[in-house]
Tab-separated table of C-alpha atoms in Angstrom:
chain	number	residue	atom	x	y	z
Z	1	MET	CA	-14.580	25.356	-53.828
Z	2	HIS	CA	-11.797	22.780	-53.342
Z	3	SER	CA	-10.648	24.496	-50.157
Z	4	LYS	CA	-14.221	24.429	-48.733
Z	5	SER	CA	-14.656	20.681	-49.306
Z	6	GLY	CA	-11.219	20.103	-47.772
Z	7	GLN	CA	-12.283	22.044	-44.692
Z	8	ILE	CA	-15.507	20.011	-44.425
Z	9	ALA	CA	-13.516	16.765	-44.596
Z	10	GLU	CA	-11.054	17.984	-41.974
Z	11	THR	CA	-13.838	19.160	-39.626
Z	12	THR	CA	-15.691	15.860	-39.985
Z	13	THR	CA	-12.490	13.968	-39.099
Z	14	TRP	CA	-12.053	16.004	-35.910
Z	15	ILE	CA	-15.718	15.686	-34.904
Z	16	VAL	CA	-15.500	11.883	-35.284
Z	17	ALA	CA	-12.184	11.861	-33.376
Z	18	THR	CA	-13.736	13.916	-30.552
Z	19	LEU	CA	-16.688	11.547	-30.342
Z	20	ILE	CA	-14.311	8.545	-30.153
Z	21	ILE	CA	-12.327	10.272	-27.364
Z	22	ILE	CA	-15.550	10.992	-25.430
Z	23	VAL	CA	-16.757	7.382	-25.837
Z	24	ILE	CA	-13.379	6.013	-24.615
Z	25	LEU	CA	-13.457	8.349	-21.604
Z	26	VAL	CA	-17.032	7.417	-20.671
Z	27	VAL	CA	-16.237	3.687	-20.948
Z	28	SER	CA	-13.092	4.147	-18.804
Z	29	LEU	CA	-15.048	6.122	-16.198
Z	30	TYR	CA	-17.700	3.413	-16.012
Z	31	ALA	CA	-15.054	0.661	-15.794
Z	32	SER	CA	-13.136	2.417	-13.002
Z	33	SER	CA	-16.366	2.912	-11.050
Z	34	GLU	CA	-17.263	-0.791	-11.436
Z	35	ILE	CA	-13.755	-1.986	-10.511
Z	36	SER	CA	-13.707	0.378	-7.533
Z	37	GLU	CA	-17.025	-1.016	-6.294
Z	38	SER	CA	-15.843	-4.625	-6.443
Z	39	ALA	CA	-12.413	-3.826	-4.974
Z	40	ARG	CA	-13.880	-1.727	-2.161
Z	41	ALA	CA	-15.445	-4.605	-0.229
Z	42	VAL	CA	-12.455	-6.701	0.745
Z	43	ASN	CA	-13.407	-10.258	1.580
Z	44	ALA	CA	-12.067	-13.695	0.840
Z	45	LYS	CA	-14.748	-14.603	-1.709
Z	46	LYS	CA	-14.242	-11.497	-3.832
Z	47	SER	CA	-10.460	-11.605	-3.474
Z	48	ILE	CA	-10.272	-15.208	-4.618
Z	49	ILE	CA	-8.341	-14.384	-7.791
Z	50	PHE	CA	-5.671	-12.648	-5.724
Z	51	LEU	CA	-5.504	-15.262	-2.959
Z	52	LYS	CA	-5.422	-18.379	-5.221
Z	53	GLU	CA	-3.807	-21.254	-3.326
Z	54	LYS	CA	-3.746	-19.218	-0.106
Z	55	ASN	CA	-7.528	-19.520	-0.058
Z	56	ALA	CA	-7.494	-22.275	2.573
Z	57	ASP	CA	-10.764	-22.859	4.396
Z	58	LEU	CA	-9.755	-23.152	8.023
Z	59	LEU	CA	-13.225	-24.098	9.247
Z	60	LEU	CA	-13.535	-26.843	6.622
Z	61	LYS	CA	-10.196	-28.153	7.893
Z	62	GLN	CA	-11.499	-27.992	11.467
Z	63	SER	CA	-14.581	-30.016	10.448
Z	64	LEU	CA	-12.315	-32.520	8.682
Z	65	PHE	CA	-10.217	-32.942	11.847
Z	66	GLY	CA	-13.400	-33.367	13.891
Z	67	PHE	CA	-14.731	-35.962	11.434
Z	68	LEU	CA	-11.511	-37.992	11.533
Z	69	ILE	CA	-11.392	-37.984	15.329
Z	70	THR	CA	-15.038	-39.128	15.645
Z	71	LYS	CA	-15.422	-42.694	16.896
Z	72	ASN	CA	-17.469	-45.099	14.786
Z	73	ALA	CA	-19.700	-47.960	16.013
Z	74	ASP	CA	-16.614	-50.174	16.583
Z	75	GLY	CA	-15.126	-47.589	18.928
Z	76	LYS	CA	-12.350	-46.735	16.498
Z	77	THR	CA	-11.772	-43.266	15.152
Z	78	ILE	CA	-12.567	-42.764	11.464
Z	79	TYR	CA	-8.868	-41.975	11.003
Z	80	GLN	CA	-7.942	-45.464	12.277
Z	81	SER	CA	-10.732	-47.046	10.228
Z	82	ILE	CA	-9.501	-45.472	6.963
Z	83	ALA	CA	-5.898	-46.362	7.816
Z	84	GLU	CA	-6.920	-50.031	8.137
Z	85	LYS	CA	-9.460	-50.391	5.312
Z	86	ASN	CA	-8.349	-47.624	2.908
Z	87	ALA	CA	-12.042	-46.883	2.367
Z	88	LEU	CA	-15.108	-45.410	4.055
Z	89	SER	CA	-18.006	-47.571	5.222
Z	90	ASP	CA	-21.626	-46.566	4.489
Z	91	ASP	CA	-22.131	-45.370	8.095
Z	92	GLU	CA	-19.010	-43.235	7.844
Z	93	LYS	CA	-20.219	-41.768	4.553
Z	94	SER	CA	-23.557	-40.968	6.185
Z	95	LEU	CA	-21.745	-39.231	9.052
Z	96	ALA	CA	-19.618	-37.329	6.528
Z	97	LYS	CA	-22.821	-36.160	4.830
Z	98	ASP	CA	-24.269	-34.938	8.173
Z	99	VAL	CA	-21.029	-33.183	9.081
Z	100	PHE	CA	-20.158	-31.441	5.838
Z	101	VAL	CA	-23.669	-30.655	4.594
Z	102	ASN	CA	-24.713	-29.175	7.955
Z	103	THR	CA	-21.619	-27.021	8.247
Z	104	ASN	CA	-21.756	-25.632	4.706
Z	105	SER	CA	-24.328	-23.888	2.565
Z	106	LYS	CA	-26.991	-26.074	0.913
Z	107	GLU	CA	-26.061	-24.377	-2.359
Z	108	ASN	CA	-22.606	-26.008	-2.352
Z	109	SER	CA	-21.565	-29.269	-3.965
Z	110	ILE	CA	-19.504	-31.408	-1.591
Z	111	ALA	CA	-17.687	-34.690	-2.161
Z	112	ILE	CA	-15.445	-36.883	-0.014
Z	113	SER	CA	-12.670	-38.853	-1.612
Z	114	VAL	CA	-10.509	-41.655	-0.231
Z	115	ASN	CA	-7.593	-42.635	-2.462
Z	116	GLY	CA	-9.273	-41.072	-5.469
Z	117	VAL	CA	-12.617	-42.864	-4.934
Z	118	GLN	CA	-15.015	-39.946	-4.788
Z	119	SER	CA	-18.486	-39.977	-3.191
Z	120	LEU	CA	-20.821	-37.034	-3.661
Z	121	LEU	CA	-22.435	-35.947	-0.384
Z	122	THR	CA	-24.910	-33.449	-1.833
Z	123	GLU	CA	-27.702	-33.682	-4.379
Z	124	LYS	CA	-26.109	-30.884	-6.358
Z	125	GLU	CA	-23.356	-32.141	-8.650
Z	126	PHE	CA	-20.103	-30.392	-9.500
Z	127	SER	CA	-20.186	-28.013	-12.416
Z	128	THR	CA	-17.402	-26.881	-14.712
Z	129	ARG	CA	-17.759	-23.331	-13.392
Z	130	GLY	CA	-17.326	-22.159	-9.813
Z	131	ASN	CA	-14.507	-22.101	-7.344
Z	132	LYS	CA	-13.427	-25.454	-5.897
Z	133	LYS	CA	-11.810	-25.776	-2.476
Z	134	THR	CA	-10.012	-28.910	-1.413
Z	135	GLU	CA	-8.833	-29.855	2.055
Z	136	SER	CA	-6.837	-33.056	2.302
Z	137	MET	CA	-5.333	-35.227	4.983
Z	138	LYS	CA	-2.679	-37.898	4.519
Z	139	ILE	CA	-3.836	-40.913	6.518
Z	140	ASN	CA	-0.806	-43.098	5.778
Z	141	PRO	CA	1.676	-43.254	2.878
Z	142	GLY	CA	-0.877	-45.186	0.821
Z	143	SER	CA	-4.071	-43.304	1.530
Z	144	GLU	CA	-5.343	-39.761	1.475
Z	145	LEU	CA	-8.699	-38.284	2.420
Z	146	LYS	CA	-9.985	-35.269	0.545
Z	147	ILE	CA	-12.981	-33.005	0.972
Z	148	ILE	CA	-13.884	-31.168	-2.210
Z	149	LEU	CA	-16.292	-28.251	-2.015
Z	150	GLN	CA	-17.637	-26.152	-4.842
Z	151	GLU	CA	-19.495	-22.914	-4.175
F	1	MET	CA	5.426	32.221	-64.433
F	2	LEU	CA	2.343	32.688	-62.271
F	3	ASN	CA	-0.354	35.117	-63.228
F	4	LYS	CA	-1.983	37.578	-60.777
F	5	LYS	CA	-5.117	35.448	-60.273
F	6	ALA	CA	-3.083	32.397	-59.339
F	7	ILE	CA	-1.005	34.413	-56.829
F	8	THR	CA	-4.161	35.803	-55.160
F	9	HIS	CA	-5.608	32.288	-54.849
F	10	THR	CA	-2.420	30.894	-53.262
F	11	HIS	CA	-2.304	33.846	-50.848
F	12	ARG	CA	-5.954	33.263	-49.816
F	13	GLU	CA	-5.256	29.544	-49.249
F	14	ALA	CA	-2.317	30.386	-47.010
F	15	LEU	CA	-4.474	32.743	-44.969
F	16	ASN	CA	-7.205	30.060	-44.670
F	17	ARG	CA	-4.635	27.545	-43.324
F	18	LYS	CA	-3.519	30.063	-40.707
F	19	GLY	CA	-7.160	30.492	-39.560
F	20	ALA	CA	-7.678	26.729	-39.512
F	21	ASP	CA	-4.505	26.298	-37.419
F	22	LYS	CA	-5.817	28.823	-34.867
F	23	ILE	CA	-9.143	26.963	-34.587
F	24	LEU	CA	-7.238	23.663	-34.314
F	25	SER	CA	-5.050	24.934	-31.460
F	26	VAL	CA	-8.216	25.933	-29.526
F	27	TYR	CA	-9.630	22.515	-30.317
F	28	TRP	CA	-6.435	20.856	-29.048
F	29	PHE	CA	-6.781	22.689	-25.738
F	30	ALA	CA	-10.403	21.553	-25.526
F	31	VAL	CA	-9.364	17.914	-26.147
F	32	LEU	CA	-6.548	18.233	-23.607
F	33	PHE	CA	-9.011	19.559	-21.026
F	34	LEU	CA	-11.466	16.764	-21.865
F	35	VAL	CA	-8.841	14.028	-21.452
F	36	ALA	CA	-7.467	15.597	-18.252
F	37	SER	CA	-10.972	15.789	-16.748
F	38	GLY	CA	-11.568	12.176	-17.772
F	39	VAL	CA	-8.372	10.994	-16.038
F	40	PHE	CA	-9.245	13.070	-12.950
F	41	GLY	CA	-12.779	11.622	-12.974
F	42	MET	CA	-11.471	8.048	-13.192
F	43	VAL	CA	-9.025	8.514	-10.312
F	44	TYR	CA	-11.701	10.276	-8.232
F	45	VAL	CA	-14.299	7.543	-8.844
F	46	PHE	CA	-11.763	4.804	-8.043
F	47	TYR	CA	-10.481	6.277	-4.791
F	48	LYS	CA	-13.661	8.034	-3.623
F	49	TYR	CA	-14.826	5.187	-1.372
F	50	PRO	CA	-12.815	3.698	1.486
F	51	PHE	CA	-11.851	0.026	1.365
F	52	ASP	CA	-14.284	-1.963	3.494
F	53	VAL	CA	-12.223	-4.572	5.347
F	54	ARG	CA	-14.794	-5.375	8.051
F	55	GLU	CA	-15.922	-8.656	6.516
F	56	MET	CA	-12.319	-9.848	6.273
F	57	GLU	CA	-11.752	-8.767	9.876
F	58	GLY	CA	-14.845	-10.721	10.951
F	59	GLN	CA	-13.555	-13.762	9.084
F	60	ILE	CA	-10.168	-13.539	10.812
F	61	ILE	CA	-11.863	-13.279	14.242
F	62	THR	CA	-14.042	-16.308	13.408
F	63	ASN	CA	-10.993	-18.336	12.368
F	64	ARG	CA	-9.109	-17.368	15.537
F	65	ILE	CA	-12.053	-18.345	17.763
F	66	SER	CA	-12.476	-21.685	15.962
F	67	GLU	CA	-8.781	-22.470	16.524
F	68	CYS	CA	-9.153	-21.442	20.152
F	69	ILE	CA	-12.194	-23.563	21.033
F	70	SER	CA	-11.400	-26.653	18.981
F	71	HIS	CA	-7.979	-28.261	19.014
F	72	GLN	CA	-7.588	-30.622	16.035
F	73	GLY	CA	-11.329	-31.288	15.988
F	74	VAL	CA	-11.753	-31.844	19.751
F	75	LEU	CA	-13.672	-29.292	21.790
F	76	ALA	CA	-12.126	-28.458	25.147
F	77	SER	CA	-14.543	-29.309	27.982
F	78	GLU	CA	-14.244	-25.839	29.560
F	79	TRP	CA	-16.510	-24.386	26.850
F	80	ILE	CA	-19.616	-26.484	27.524
F	81	ASP	CA	-18.910	-27.902	30.981
F	82	ASN	CA	-22.024	-26.505	32.710
F	83	SER	CA	-24.439	-27.481	29.955
F	84	ASP	CA	-26.266	-30.809	30.295
F	85	GLY	CA	-27.784	-30.427	26.820
F	86	THR	CA	-31.399	-30.402	28.055
F	87	GLU	CA	-31.725	-26.648	28.512
F	88	SER	CA	-30.302	-23.867	26.376
F	89	THR	CA	-27.926	-21.680	28.382
F	90	ARG	CA	-26.630	-18.238	27.537
F	91	GLU	CA	-23.568	-16.750	29.116
F	92	LYS	CA	-21.411	-13.683	28.629
F	93	ILE	CA	-17.797	-14.697	29.013
F	94	LYS	CA	-14.547	-12.976	28.140
F	95	ILE	CA	-13.892	-14.847	24.877
F	96	ARG	CA	-11.355	-12.120	24.067
F	97	ASP	CA	-9.224	-13.078	27.070
F	98	LYS	CA	-9.551	-16.816	26.581
F	99	CYS	CA	-8.676	-16.571	22.875
F	100	ASN	CA	-6.153	-13.709	23.129
F	101	LEU	CA	-8.188	-11.314	21.014
F	102	ASP	CA	-7.779	-7.564	21.273
F	103	PHE	CA	-11.125	-5.753	20.991
F	104	SER	CA	-9.688	-2.279	21.512
F	105	SER	CA	-9.994	0.202	18.645
F	106	GLU	CA	-9.615	3.907	17.848
F	107	PHE	CA	-13.312	4.417	18.718
F	108	ASP	CA	-14.744	5.040	22.186
F	109	ASN	CA	-17.504	2.439	21.965
F	110	GLU	CA	-16.878	-1.250	21.626
F	111	GLN	CA	-16.765	-2.136	17.923
F	112	TYR	CA	-16.860	-5.943	18.086
F	113	TYR	CA	-19.360	-8.620	19.003
F	114	VAL	CA	-18.747	-12.357	18.945
F	115	ARG	CA	-21.128	-15.204	19.691
F	116	VAL	CA	-20.535	-18.942	19.740
F	117	ASP	CA	-23.528	-21.321	19.578
F	118	PHE	CA	-23.035	-24.995	20.387
F	119	TYR	CA	-25.582	-27.359	18.787
F	120	ASP	CA	-26.049	-31.075	19.203
F	121	MET	CA	-25.645	-32.454	15.651
F	122	ASN	CA	-28.212	-35.216	16.266
F	123	ASN	CA	-30.954	-32.574	16.713
F	124	PHE	CA	-29.575	-30.072	14.215
F	125	LYS	CA	-32.082	-28.820	11.620
F	126	ILE	CA	-31.748	-26.088	9.004
F	127	GLU	CA	-34.490	-24.583	6.883
F	128	THR	CA	-33.683	-22.835	3.613
F	129	LYS	CA	-36.216	-20.189	2.608
F	130	ASP	CA	-35.744	-17.444	-0.017
F	131	GLU	CA	-32.023	-18.314	-0.334
F	132	THR	CA	-31.458	-17.720	3.400
F	133	GLU	CA	-30.706	-20.457	5.875
F	134	LYS	CA	-32.366	-20.529	9.254
F	135	ILE	CA	-31.348	-22.886	12.047
F	136	LEU	CA	-34.484	-24.400	13.568
F	137	SER	CA	-32.775	-26.131	16.511
F	138	SER	CA	-31.984	-24.374	19.768
F	139	PRO	CA	-28.348	-24.269	20.812
F	140	MET	CA	-27.230	-26.296	23.839
F	141	LYS	CA	-25.199	-23.344	24.943
F	142	THR	CA	-24.455	-19.840	23.736
F	143	ILE	CA	-21.495	-17.762	24.794
F	144	PHE	CA	-20.875	-14.204	23.709
F	145	ASP	CA	-18.619	-11.225	24.238
F	146	GLY	CA	-18.377	-7.616	23.081
F	147	ASN	CA	-20.991	-5.005	22.178
F	148	GLU	CA	-24.405	-6.691	22.321
F	149	ASN	CA	-26.051	-3.832	20.395
F	150	LEU	CA	-24.396	-5.145	17.223
F	151	LYS	CA	-26.356	-8.396	17.482
F	152	SER	CA	-29.444	-6.768	15.957
F	153	ASP	CA	-27.334	-5.531	13.013
F	154	CYS	CA	-26.588	-9.150	12.104
F	155	GLU	CA	-30.229	-10.185	12.451
F	156	ILE	CA	-31.540	-7.577	10.020
F	157	GLN	CA	-28.866	-8.328	7.415
F	158	THR	CA	-29.765	-11.921	6.692
F	159	LYS	CA	-31.212	-11.011	3.280
F	160	LYS	CA	-29.599	-7.718	2.370
F	161	ASP	CA	-26.376	-5.958	3.341
F	162	PHE	CA	-26.621	-2.424	4.648
F	163	GLU	CA	-23.464	-0.319	4.376
F	164	ARG	CA	-24.075	1.650	7.544
F	165	GLN	CA	-24.688	-1.394	9.748
F	166	ALA	CA	-22.016	-3.523	11.352
F	167	LYS	CA	-20.649	-6.234	9.044
F	168	CYS	CA	-21.391	-9.735	10.229
F	169	PHE	CA	-19.667	-12.980	9.449
F	170	GLU	CA	-21.121	-16.405	10.273
F	171	GLU	CA	-19.519	-19.808	9.906
F	172	LYS	CA	-20.204	-23.299	11.184
F	173	PHE	CA	-17.898	-26.197	11.812
F	174	TYR	CA	-17.990	-29.640	13.326
F	175	ALA	CA	-16.167	-30.898	16.395
F	176	VAL	CA	-16.456	-33.666	18.961
F	177	ASP	CA	-16.199	-33.243	22.701
F	178	GLU	CA	-14.250	-35.515	25.029
F	179	LYS	CA	-17.300	-37.830	25.354
F	180	ASN	CA	-17.513	-38.217	21.538
F	181	ASN	CA	-20.680	-36.095	21.315
F	182	HIS	CA	-21.121	-34.682	17.830
F	183	LEU	CA	-21.379	-30.906	17.887
F	184	ILE	CA	-22.004	-28.189	15.342
F	185	ILE	CA	-20.436	-24.917	16.402
F	186	LYS	CA	-21.636	-21.675	14.869
F	187	ILE	CA	-19.484	-18.587	15.277
F	188	THR	CA	-20.923	-15.153	14.572
F	189	SER	CA	-18.714	-12.101	14.586
F	190	ALA	CA	-19.748	-8.501	13.987
F	191	VAL	CA	-17.448	-5.571	13.289
F	192	ARG	CA	-18.860	-2.028	13.385
F	193	LYS	CA	-16.214	0.609	12.486
F	194	THR	CA	-18.773	2.136	10.117
F	195	GLU	CA	-17.250	5.623	10.086
F	196	LYS	CA	-13.905	4.357	8.755
F	197	ASN	CA	-15.152	1.750	6.282
F	198	ALA	CA	-18.546	2.758	4.907
F	199	PHE	CA	-18.971	5.873	2.793
């Protein structure tokens, strides 16, 4: 009688252990399939966690160069204008909006900052979540222009 | 001193344990097989599909072309010299030679297509519909190179990606020309190589 109940207890233990092993294996199989799917398509957006600071946006930098070399109504480049005034005029901000909103997705939040004074160029505001990209340009030792973009 | 009954009981218990051990060893083999198949399954699922690097390749081509046509934000005049901006022109030119790109691959057919559209920013309009952006303005000039058959692959993948089609990559940036005209430049690159990258 004692031996029979001992056997039942032992069998139950092994059945439960087998079920746990099967569950762990199924979860691992599912996880490896999911990871494989995301790792299979190699692109900059999906590889962002691996690229980190190497995730420079070359085309955003190109647009920033283009913006700085654009001449304003006074015939001066925006680069020269910022170097003199350490700020952006309203017309320059409007041009920045045309440049950076047209060259990026409407879903993005974009801001331009001169010496820490930030102006939002899009209706969508920055959120706490989402990857932020920043491209900056030192105008002179006292001033820096930054473009901040959040996808 | 043990009596006969007690000895018989102990003997039976010992025999039972032997039987249980035999069943357990079979069970252990079953568990071993289960775990081994699980590990095999995981490795197989992980490495079954090839890594699809076409989008990254398209992005690299786009970056190289942008560096080639715009130097520090200024567009070289050679790219839009015969366009007066009133009529949209389309021209096949050897972008690969001008930008030092190598379009050769292990396949017989051409596997790349690149197109550069130049837009006047003052007339530039975009419409967003169903999460896809459509440019309403006509480009001042379009230049392209490579396998033109891949162009249609990009057009049908605006909403959904299809594994067996060429992968397309589109980016826009801003530049000024030597006359301070404000331009939006859109670069589209398509990479086929389906057999090596898609499952």
